[in-house]
mmCIF file of N, CA and C in Angstrom:
data_model
loop_
_atom_site.group_PDB
_atom_site.id
_atom_site.type_symbol
_atom_site.label_atom_id
_atom_site.label_comp_id
_atom_site.label_asym_id
_atom_site.label_seq_id
_atom_site.Cartn_x
_atom_site.Cartn_y
_atom_site.Cartn_z
ATOM 1 N N MET A 556 188.106 -9.440 -112.470
ATOM 2 C CA MET A 556 188.423 -8.506 -111.441
ATOM 3 C C MET A 556 187.213 -7.482 -111.312
ATOM 4 N N ARG A 557 186.683 -7.104 -112.459
ATOM 5 C CA ARG A 557 185.582 -6.166 -112.362
ATOM 6 C C ARG A 557 184.371 -6.768 -111.681
ATOM 7 N N LYS A 558 184.123 -8.009 -111.825
ATOM 8 C CA LYS A 558 183.025 -8.696 -111.161
ATOM 9 C C LYS A 558 183.173 -8.737 -109.645
ATOM 10 N N ILE A 559 184.403 -8.933 -109.159
ATOM 11 C CA ILE A 559 184.787 -8.934 -107.757
ATOM 12 C C ILE A 559 184.560 -7.512 -107.132
ATOM 13 N N VAL A 560 185.055 -6.511 -107.836
ATOM 14 C CA VAL A 560 184.981 -5.166 -107.386
ATOM 15 C C VAL A 560 183.501 -4.730 -107.363
ATOM 16 N N ALA A 561 182.769 -5.070 -108.385
ATOM 17 C CA ALA A 561 181.357 -4.710 -108.505
ATOM 18 C C ALA A 561 180.526 -5.398 -107.379
ATOM 19 N N SER A 562 180.808 -6.648 -107.145
ATOM 20 C CA SER A 562 180.122 -7.399 -106.109
ATOM 21 C C SER A 562 180.451 -6.794 -104.741
ATOM 22 N N ALA A 563 181.724 -6.506 -104.481
ATOM 23 C CA ALA A 563 182.099 -5.892 -103.205
ATOM 24 C C ALA A 563 181.445 -4.566 -102.991
ATOM 25 N N LEU A 564 181.352 -3.753 -104.066
ATOM 26 C CA LEU A 564 180.715 -2.432 -103.923
ATOM 27 C C LEU A 564 179.252 -2.546 -103.667
ATOM 28 N N ILE A 565 178.558 -3.495 -104.323
ATOM 29 C CA ILE A 565 177.116 -3.698 -104.083
ATOM 30 C C ILE A 565 176.899 -4.160 -102.622
ATOM 31 N N ALA A 566 177.723 -5.075 -102.224
ATOM 32 C CA ALA A 566 177.624 -5.604 -100.860
ATOM 33 C C ALA A 566 177.816 -4.481 -99.826
ATOM 34 N N LEU A 567 178.776 -3.606 -100.061
ATOM 35 C CA LEU A 567 179.053 -2.483 -99.153
ATOM 36 C C LEU A 567 177.898 -1.514 -99.102
ATOM 37 N N LEU A 568 177.308 -1.217 -100.326
ATOM 38 C CA LEU A 568 176.158 -0.269 -100.383
ATOM 39 C C LEU A 568 174.984 -0.852 -99.660
ATOM 40 N N VAL A 569 174.808 -2.169 -99.708
ATOM 41 C CA VAL A 569 173.674 -2.802 -99.060
ATOM 42 C C VAL A 569 173.872 -2.823 -97.553
ATOM 43 N N ALA A 570 175.005 -3.087 -97.038
ATOM 44 C CA ALA A 570 175.298 -3.223 -95.651
ATOM 45 C C ALA A 570 175.490 -1.960 -94.929
ATOM 46 N N ALA A 571 175.961 -0.949 -95.551
ATOM 47 C CA ALA A 571 176.309 0.330 -94.853
ATOM 48 C C ALA A 571 175.088 1.031 -94.266
ATOM 49 N N PRO A 572 173.955 1.217 -94.993
ATOM 50 C CA PRO A 572 172.765 1.837 -94.355
ATOM 51 C C PRO A 572 172.250 1.045 -93.133
ATOM 52 N N GLY A 573 172.253 -0.172 -93.214
ATOM 53 C CA GLY A 573 171.782 -1.020 -92.096
ATOM 54 C C GLY A 573 172.662 -0.814 -90.869
ATOM 55 N N ALA A 574 173.944 -0.799 -91.047
ATOM 56 C CA ALA A 574 174.858 -0.550 -89.920
ATOM 57 C C ALA A 574 174.672 0.836 -89.345
ATOM 58 N N ALA A 575 174.428 1.838 -90.159
ATOM 59 C CA ALA A 575 174.271 3.155 -89.675
ATOM 60 C C ALA A 575 172.931 3.300 -88.926
ATOM 61 N N PHE A 576 171.931 2.594 -89.404
ATOM 62 C CA PHE A 576 170.595 2.612 -88.669
ATOM 63 C C PHE A 576 170.666 1.909 -87.371
ATOM 64 N N ALA A 577 171.383 0.873 -87.273
ATOM 65 C CA ALA A 577 171.601 0.126 -85.994
ATOM 66 C C ALA A 577 172.285 0.926 -85.005
ATOM 67 N N ALA A 578 173.231 1.711 -85.382
ATOM 68 C CA ALA A 578 173.932 2.550 -84.451
ATOM 69 C C ALA A 578 173.093 3.719 -83.959
ATOM 70 N N SER A 579 172.189 4.226 -84.743
ATOM 71 C CA SER A 579 171.418 5.416 -84.302
ATOM 72 C C SER A 579 170.257 5.037 -83.451
ATOM 73 N N THR A 580 169.847 3.761 -83.363
ATOM 74 C CA THR A 580 168.726 3.396 -82.546
ATOM 75 C C THR A 580 169.015 3.172 -81.106
ATOM 76 N N ALA A 581 170.282 3.113 -80.729
ATOM 77 C CA ALA A 581 170.664 2.874 -79.377
ATOM 78 C C ALA A 581 170.406 4.151 -78.561
ATOM 79 N N ALA A 582 169.564 4.058 -77.548
ATOM 80 C CA ALA A 582 169.190 5.155 -76.746
ATOM 81 C C ALA A 582 170.203 5.380 -75.594
ATOM 82 N N PRO A 583 170.545 6.584 -75.297
ATOM 83 C CA PRO A 583 171.489 6.826 -74.212
ATOM 84 C C PRO A 583 170.864 6.465 -72.923
ATOM 85 N N ILE A 584 171.630 6.073 -71.941
ATOM 86 C CA ILE A 584 171.089 5.757 -70.652
ATOM 87 C C ILE A 584 170.814 7.028 -69.912
ATOM 88 N N ALA A 585 169.540 7.123 -69.426
ATOM 89 C CA ALA A 585 169.098 8.357 -68.837
ATOM 90 C C ALA A 585 169.434 8.295 -67.342
ATOM 91 N N ALA A 586 169.726 9.385 -66.729
ATOM 92 C CA ALA A 586 169.958 9.497 -65.356
ATOM 93 C C ALA A 586 168.579 9.455 -64.586
ATOM 94 N N LYS A 587 168.618 9.204 -63.332
ATOM 95 C CA LYS A 587 167.446 9.172 -62.527
ATOM 96 C C LYS A 587 166.862 10.562 -62.543
ATOM 97 N N PRO A 588 165.503 10.641 -62.729
ATOM 98 C CA PRO A 588 164.889 11.986 -62.637
ATOM 99 C C PRO A 588 165.085 12.618 -61.327
ATOM 100 N N ALA A 589 165.060 13.931 -61.292
ATOM 101 C CA ALA A 589 165.242 14.682 -60.040
ATOM 102 C C ALA A 589 164.117 14.378 -59.058
ATOM 103 N N ALA A 590 162.909 14.060 -59.536
ATOM 104 C CA ALA A 590 161.814 13.796 -58.606
ATOM 105 C C ALA A 590 162.128 12.504 -57.781
ATOM 106 N N MET A 591 162.852 11.560 -58.400
ATOM 107 C CA MET A 591 163.059 10.357 -57.658
ATOM 108 C C MET A 591 164.063 10.629 -56.534
ATOM 109 N N SER A 592 165.077 11.410 -56.812
ATOM 110 C CA SER A 592 166.051 11.613 -55.734
ATOM 111 C C SER A 592 165.449 12.624 -54.728
ATOM 112 N N ALA A 593 164.618 13.500 -55.124
ATOM 113 C CA ALA A 593 164.043 14.484 -54.209
ATOM 114 C C ALA A 593 162.980 13.705 -53.291
ATOM 115 N N ALA A 594 162.379 12.656 -53.783
ATOM 116 C CA ALA A 594 161.407 11.855 -53.003
ATOM 117 C C ALA A 594 162.026 11.257 -51.797
ATOM 118 N N ALA A 595 163.266 10.965 -51.825
ATOM 119 C CA ALA A 595 163.968 10.352 -50.638
ATOM 120 C C ALA A 595 164.415 11.411 -49.586
ATOM 121 N N SER A 596 164.345 12.662 -49.967
ATOM 122 C CA SER A 596 164.835 13.681 -49.025
ATOM 123 C C SER A 596 163.735 13.979 -47.962
ATOM 124 N N THR A 597 164.199 14.428 -46.828
ATOM 125 C CA THR A 597 163.245 14.753 -45.740
ATOM 126 C C THR A 597 162.654 16.148 -45.967
ATOM 127 N N GLN A 598 161.381 16.214 -45.769
ATOM 128 C CA GLN A 598 160.631 17.456 -45.899
ATOM 129 C C GLN A 598 159.999 17.748 -44.549
ATOM 130 N N SER A 599 159.487 18.962 -44.358
ATOM 131 C CA SER A 599 158.859 19.261 -43.085
ATOM 132 C C SER A 599 157.650 20.069 -43.352
ATOM 133 N N ILE A 600 156.697 20.115 -42.340
ATOM 134 C CA ILE A 600 155.517 20.901 -42.424
ATOM 135 C C ILE A 600 155.124 21.241 -40.962
ATOM 136 N N ALA A 601 154.634 22.481 -40.845
ATOM 137 C CA ALA A 601 154.084 22.897 -39.596
ATOM 138 C C ALA A 601 152.588 23.115 -39.716
ATOM 139 N N SER A 602 151.777 22.436 -38.849
ATOM 140 C CA SER A 602 150.332 22.509 -38.935
ATOM 141 C C SER A 602 149.738 22.177 -37.617
ATOM 142 N N THR A 603 148.407 22.009 -37.571
ATOM 143 C CA THR A 603 147.745 21.680 -36.343
ATOM 144 C C THR A 603 147.254 20.176 -36.440
ATOM 145 N N VAL A 604 147.175 19.487 -35.356
ATOM 146 C CA VAL A 604 146.717 18.137 -35.273
ATOM 147 C C VAL A 604 145.183 18.035 -35.482
ATOM 148 N N LYS A 605 144.806 17.254 -36.433
ATOM 149 C CA LYS A 605 143.343 16.953 -36.718
ATOM 150 C C LYS A 605 142.960 15.701 -35.981
ATOM 151 N N ALA A 606 143.794 14.707 -36.062
ATOM 152 C CA ALA A 606 143.471 13.383 -35.452
ATOM 153 C C ALA A 606 144.803 12.708 -35.105
ATOM 154 N N PHE A 607 144.802 11.907 -34.098
ATOM 155 C CA PHE A 607 146.029 11.180 -33.643
ATOM 156 C C PHE A 607 145.622 9.871 -33.043
ATOM 157 N N ASP A 608 146.201 8.755 -33.593
ATOM 158 C CA ASP A 608 145.868 7.412 -33.091
ATOM 159 C C ASP A 608 147.181 6.654 -32.900
ATOM 160 N N LEU A 609 147.562 6.454 -31.648
ATOM 161 C CA LEU A 609 148.741 5.783 -31.294
ATOM 162 C C LEU A 609 148.731 4.284 -31.591
ATOM 163 N N LYS A 610 147.498 3.692 -31.566
ATOM 164 C CA LYS A 610 147.427 2.269 -31.868
ATOM 165 C C LYS A 610 147.783 1.936 -33.327
ATOM 166 N N THR A 611 147.262 2.790 -34.264
ATOM 167 C CA THR A 611 147.512 2.613 -35.669
ATOM 168 C C THR A 611 148.771 3.364 -36.128
ATOM 169 N N HIS A 612 149.381 4.121 -35.230
ATOM 170 C CA HIS A 612 150.568 4.988 -35.495
ATOM 171 C C HIS A 612 150.302 5.929 -36.652
ATOM 172 N N SER A 613 149.227 6.611 -36.544
ATOM 173 C CA SER A 613 148.904 7.637 -37.579
ATOM 174 C C SER A 613 148.619 8.975 -36.958
ATOM 175 N N LEU A 614 148.958 10.045 -37.699
ATOM 176 C CA LEU A 614 148.791 11.425 -37.274
ATOM 177 C C LEU A 614 148.212 12.141 -38.490
ATOM 178 N N THR A 615 146.980 12.753 -38.323
ATOM 179 C CA THR A 615 146.393 13.504 -39.443
ATOM 180 C C THR A 615 146.483 14.988 -39.077
ATOM 181 N N LEU A 616 146.923 15.777 -40.020
ATOM 182 C CA LEU A 616 147.016 17.206 -39.770
ATOM 183 C C LEU A 616 145.827 17.989 -40.396
ATOM 184 N N ALA A 617 145.766 19.273 -40.141
ATOM 185 C CA ALA A 617 144.633 20.054 -40.633
ATOM 186 C C ALA A 617 144.460 20.057 -42.100
ATOM 187 N N ASN A 618 145.544 19.850 -42.840
ATOM 188 C CA ASN A 618 145.397 19.762 -44.347
ATOM 189 C C ASN A 618 144.820 18.459 -44.809
ATOM 190 N N GLY A 619 144.515 17.498 -43.942
ATOM 191 C CA GLY A 619 143.898 16.278 -44.258
ATOM 192 C C GLY A 619 144.865 15.160 -44.570
ATOM 193 N N VAL A 620 146.157 15.409 -44.578
ATOM 194 C CA VAL A 620 147.153 14.419 -44.909
ATOM 195 C C VAL A 620 147.424 13.610 -43.653
ATOM 196 N N SER A 621 147.492 12.309 -43.838
ATOM 197 C CA SER A 621 147.766 11.397 -42.744
ATOM 198 C C SER A 621 149.230 10.916 -42.820
ATOM 199 N N TYR A 622 149.905 11.022 -41.759
ATOM 200 C CA TYR A 622 151.357 10.642 -41.626
ATOM 201 C C TYR A 622 151.405 9.419 -40.820
ATOM 202 N N MET A 623 152.214 8.360 -41.305
ATOM 203 C CA MET A 623 152.441 7.184 -40.620
ATOM 204 C C MET A 623 153.679 7.407 -39.645
ATOM 205 N N LEU A 624 153.505 7.087 -38.382
ATOM 206 C CA LEU A 624 154.482 7.261 -37.398
ATOM 207 C C LEU A 624 155.265 6.021 -37.220
ATOM 208 N N PRO A 625 156.586 6.094 -36.914
ATOM 209 C CA PRO A 625 157.398 4.937 -36.645
ATOM 210 C C PRO A 625 156.871 4.146 -35.450
ATOM 211 N N THR A 626 157.098 2.856 -35.422
ATOM 212 C CA THR A 626 156.606 1.974 -34.322
ATOM 213 C C THR A 626 157.278 2.387 -33.003
ATOM 214 N N THR A 627 158.470 3.064 -33.107
ATOM 215 C CA THR A 627 159.198 3.439 -31.855
ATOM 216 C C THR A 627 158.757 4.843 -31.388
ATOM 217 N N PHE A 628 157.728 5.407 -31.986
ATOM 218 C CA PHE A 628 157.281 6.829 -31.662
ATOM 219 C C PHE A 628 156.867 6.888 -30.210
ATOM 220 N N LYS A 629 157.369 7.927 -29.534
ATOM 221 C CA LYS A 629 156.852 8.197 -28.197
ATOM 222 C C LYS A 629 156.081 9.430 -28.227
ATOM 223 N N ASP A 630 154.809 9.383 -27.647
ATOM 224 C CA ASP A 630 153.965 10.532 -27.685
ATOM 225 C C ASP A 630 154.472 11.658 -26.850
ATOM 226 N N PRO A 631 154.720 12.825 -27.392
ATOM 227 C CA PRO A 631 155.188 14.002 -26.615
ATOM 228 C C PRO A 631 154.038 14.745 -25.971
ATOM 229 N N GLY A 632 152.828 14.193 -25.970
ATOM 230 C CA GLY A 632 151.663 14.823 -25.458
ATOM 231 C C GLY A 632 150.815 15.461 -26.512
ATOM 232 N N LEU A 633 150.633 14.835 -27.708
ATOM 233 C CA LEU A 633 149.837 15.352 -28.811
ATOM 234 C C LEU A 633 148.424 15.411 -28.467
ATOM 235 N N LYS A 634 147.749 16.501 -28.780
ATOM 236 C CA LYS A 634 146.323 16.642 -28.577
ATOM 237 C C LYS A 634 145.706 17.314 -29.855
ATOM 238 N N ILE A 635 144.501 17.065 -30.103
ATOM 239 C CA ILE A 635 143.800 17.612 -31.246
ATOM 240 C C ILE A 635 143.788 19.116 -31.120
ATOM 241 N N GLY A 636 144.159 19.855 -32.217
ATOM 242 C CA GLY A 636 144.217 21.320 -32.220
ATOM 243 C C GLY A 636 145.524 21.858 -31.860
ATOM 244 N N GLN A 637 146.455 21.027 -31.463
ATOM 245 C CA GLN A 637 147.804 21.486 -31.052
ATOM 246 C C GLN A 637 148.689 21.702 -32.353
ATOM 247 N N LYS A 638 149.604 22.707 -32.228
ATOM 248 C CA LYS A 638 150.469 22.933 -33.367
ATOM 249 C C LYS A 638 151.707 22.040 -33.290
ATOM 250 N N VAL A 639 152.087 21.492 -34.396
ATOM 251 C CA VAL A 639 153.221 20.580 -34.434
ATOM 252 C C VAL A 639 154.055 20.799 -35.709
ATOM 253 N N ASN A 640 155.377 20.409 -35.610
ATOM 254 C CA ASN A 640 156.231 20.373 -36.749
ATOM 255 C C ASN A 640 156.497 18.917 -37.072
ATOM 256 N N VAL A 641 156.269 18.509 -38.269
ATOM 257 C CA VAL A 641 156.412 17.061 -38.670
ATOM 258 C C VAL A 641 157.493 17.019 -39.816
ATOM 259 N N ASN A 642 158.539 16.209 -39.628
ATOM 260 C CA ASN A 642 159.506 15.980 -40.602
ATOM 261 C C ASN A 642 159.086 14.560 -41.192
ATOM 262 N N TYR A 643 159.087 14.460 -42.498
ATOM 263 C CA TYR A 643 158.630 13.270 -43.116
ATOM 264 C C TYR A 643 159.337 12.969 -44.469
ATOM 265 N N GLN A 644 159.218 11.771 -44.968
ATOM 266 C CA GLN A 644 159.716 11.349 -46.210
ATOM 267 C C GLN A 644 158.581 10.647 -46.950
ATOM 268 N N MET A 645 158.609 10.762 -48.278
ATOM 269 C CA MET A 645 157.591 10.075 -49.097
ATOM 270 C C MET A 645 158.101 8.637 -49.302
ATOM 271 N N ASN A 646 157.255 7.608 -49.019
ATOM 272 C CA ASN A 646 157.584 6.269 -49.250
ATOM 273 C C ASN A 646 156.472 5.737 -50.164
ATOM 274 N N GLY A 647 156.724 5.896 -51.541
ATOM 275 C CA GLY A 647 155.678 5.608 -52.494
ATOM 276 C C GLY A 647 154.613 6.755 -52.356
ATOM 277 N N LYS A 648 153.438 6.416 -52.039
ATOM 278 C CA LYS A 648 152.342 7.424 -51.831
ATOM 279 C C LYS A 648 152.091 7.634 -50.360
ATOM 280 N N THR A 649 152.878 7.056 -49.454
ATOM 281 C CA THR A 649 152.705 7.138 -48.069
ATOM 282 C C THR A 649 153.592 8.210 -47.471
ATOM 283 N N TYR A 650 153.049 9.045 -46.546
ATOM 284 C CA TYR A 650 153.827 10.057 -45.859
ATOM 285 C C TYR A 650 154.367 9.365 -44.620
ATOM 286 N N GLN A 651 155.651 9.127 -44.541
ATOM 287 C CA GLN A 651 156.292 8.453 -43.415
ATOM 288 C C GLN A 651 156.926 9.480 -42.490
ATOM 289 N N ALA A 652 156.357 9.767 -41.300
ATOM 290 C CA ALA A 652 156.887 10.735 -40.427
ATOM 291 C C ALA A 652 158.222 10.227 -39.782
ATOM 292 N N THR A 653 159.206 11.118 -39.786
ATOM 293 C CA THR A 653 160.476 10.722 -39.133
ATOM 294 C C THR A 653 160.633 11.290 -37.742
ATOM 295 N N SER A 654 160.002 12.503 -37.529
ATOM 296 C CA SER A 654 159.931 13.105 -36.258
ATOM 297 C C SER A 654 158.728 14.079 -36.113
ATOM 298 N N VAL A 655 158.267 14.184 -34.901
ATOM 299 C CA VAL A 655 157.175 15.085 -34.608
ATOM 300 C C VAL A 655 157.539 15.871 -33.382
ATOM 301 N N ALA A 656 157.420 17.155 -33.493
ATOM 302 C CA ALA A 656 157.787 18.035 -32.316
ATOM 303 C C ALA A 656 156.689 19.075 -32.102
ATOM 304 N N LEU A 657 156.368 19.340 -30.895
ATOM 305 C CA LEU A 657 155.355 20.369 -30.482
ATOM 306 C C LEU A 657 155.977 21.713 -30.805
ATOM 307 N N SER A 658 155.042 22.711 -31.315
ATOM 308 C CA SER A 658 155.570 23.981 -31.554
ATOM 309 C C SER A 658 154.730 25.011 -30.684
#
């Protein structure tokens, strides 16, 4: 009987630390970072037009940032030097304009 109890005790002592270690290595599932959810939100900027090309659907503002216009964009009469309000979303590293209004 002593041999069985001793063997069971030794087996328990050997197995218990391994089970505790396995339980502690599981990482909790992290929620999406705030930057990811904020990236999908619409932002806006008011600036002046530096360049505008309807063929390539691009609008560059005075800050040097180029915004890609939707293919359905209708030119409201944009001219270089004119003040505009641009609503846009980040699509990766691309600034995707959702609307452009003269100001």
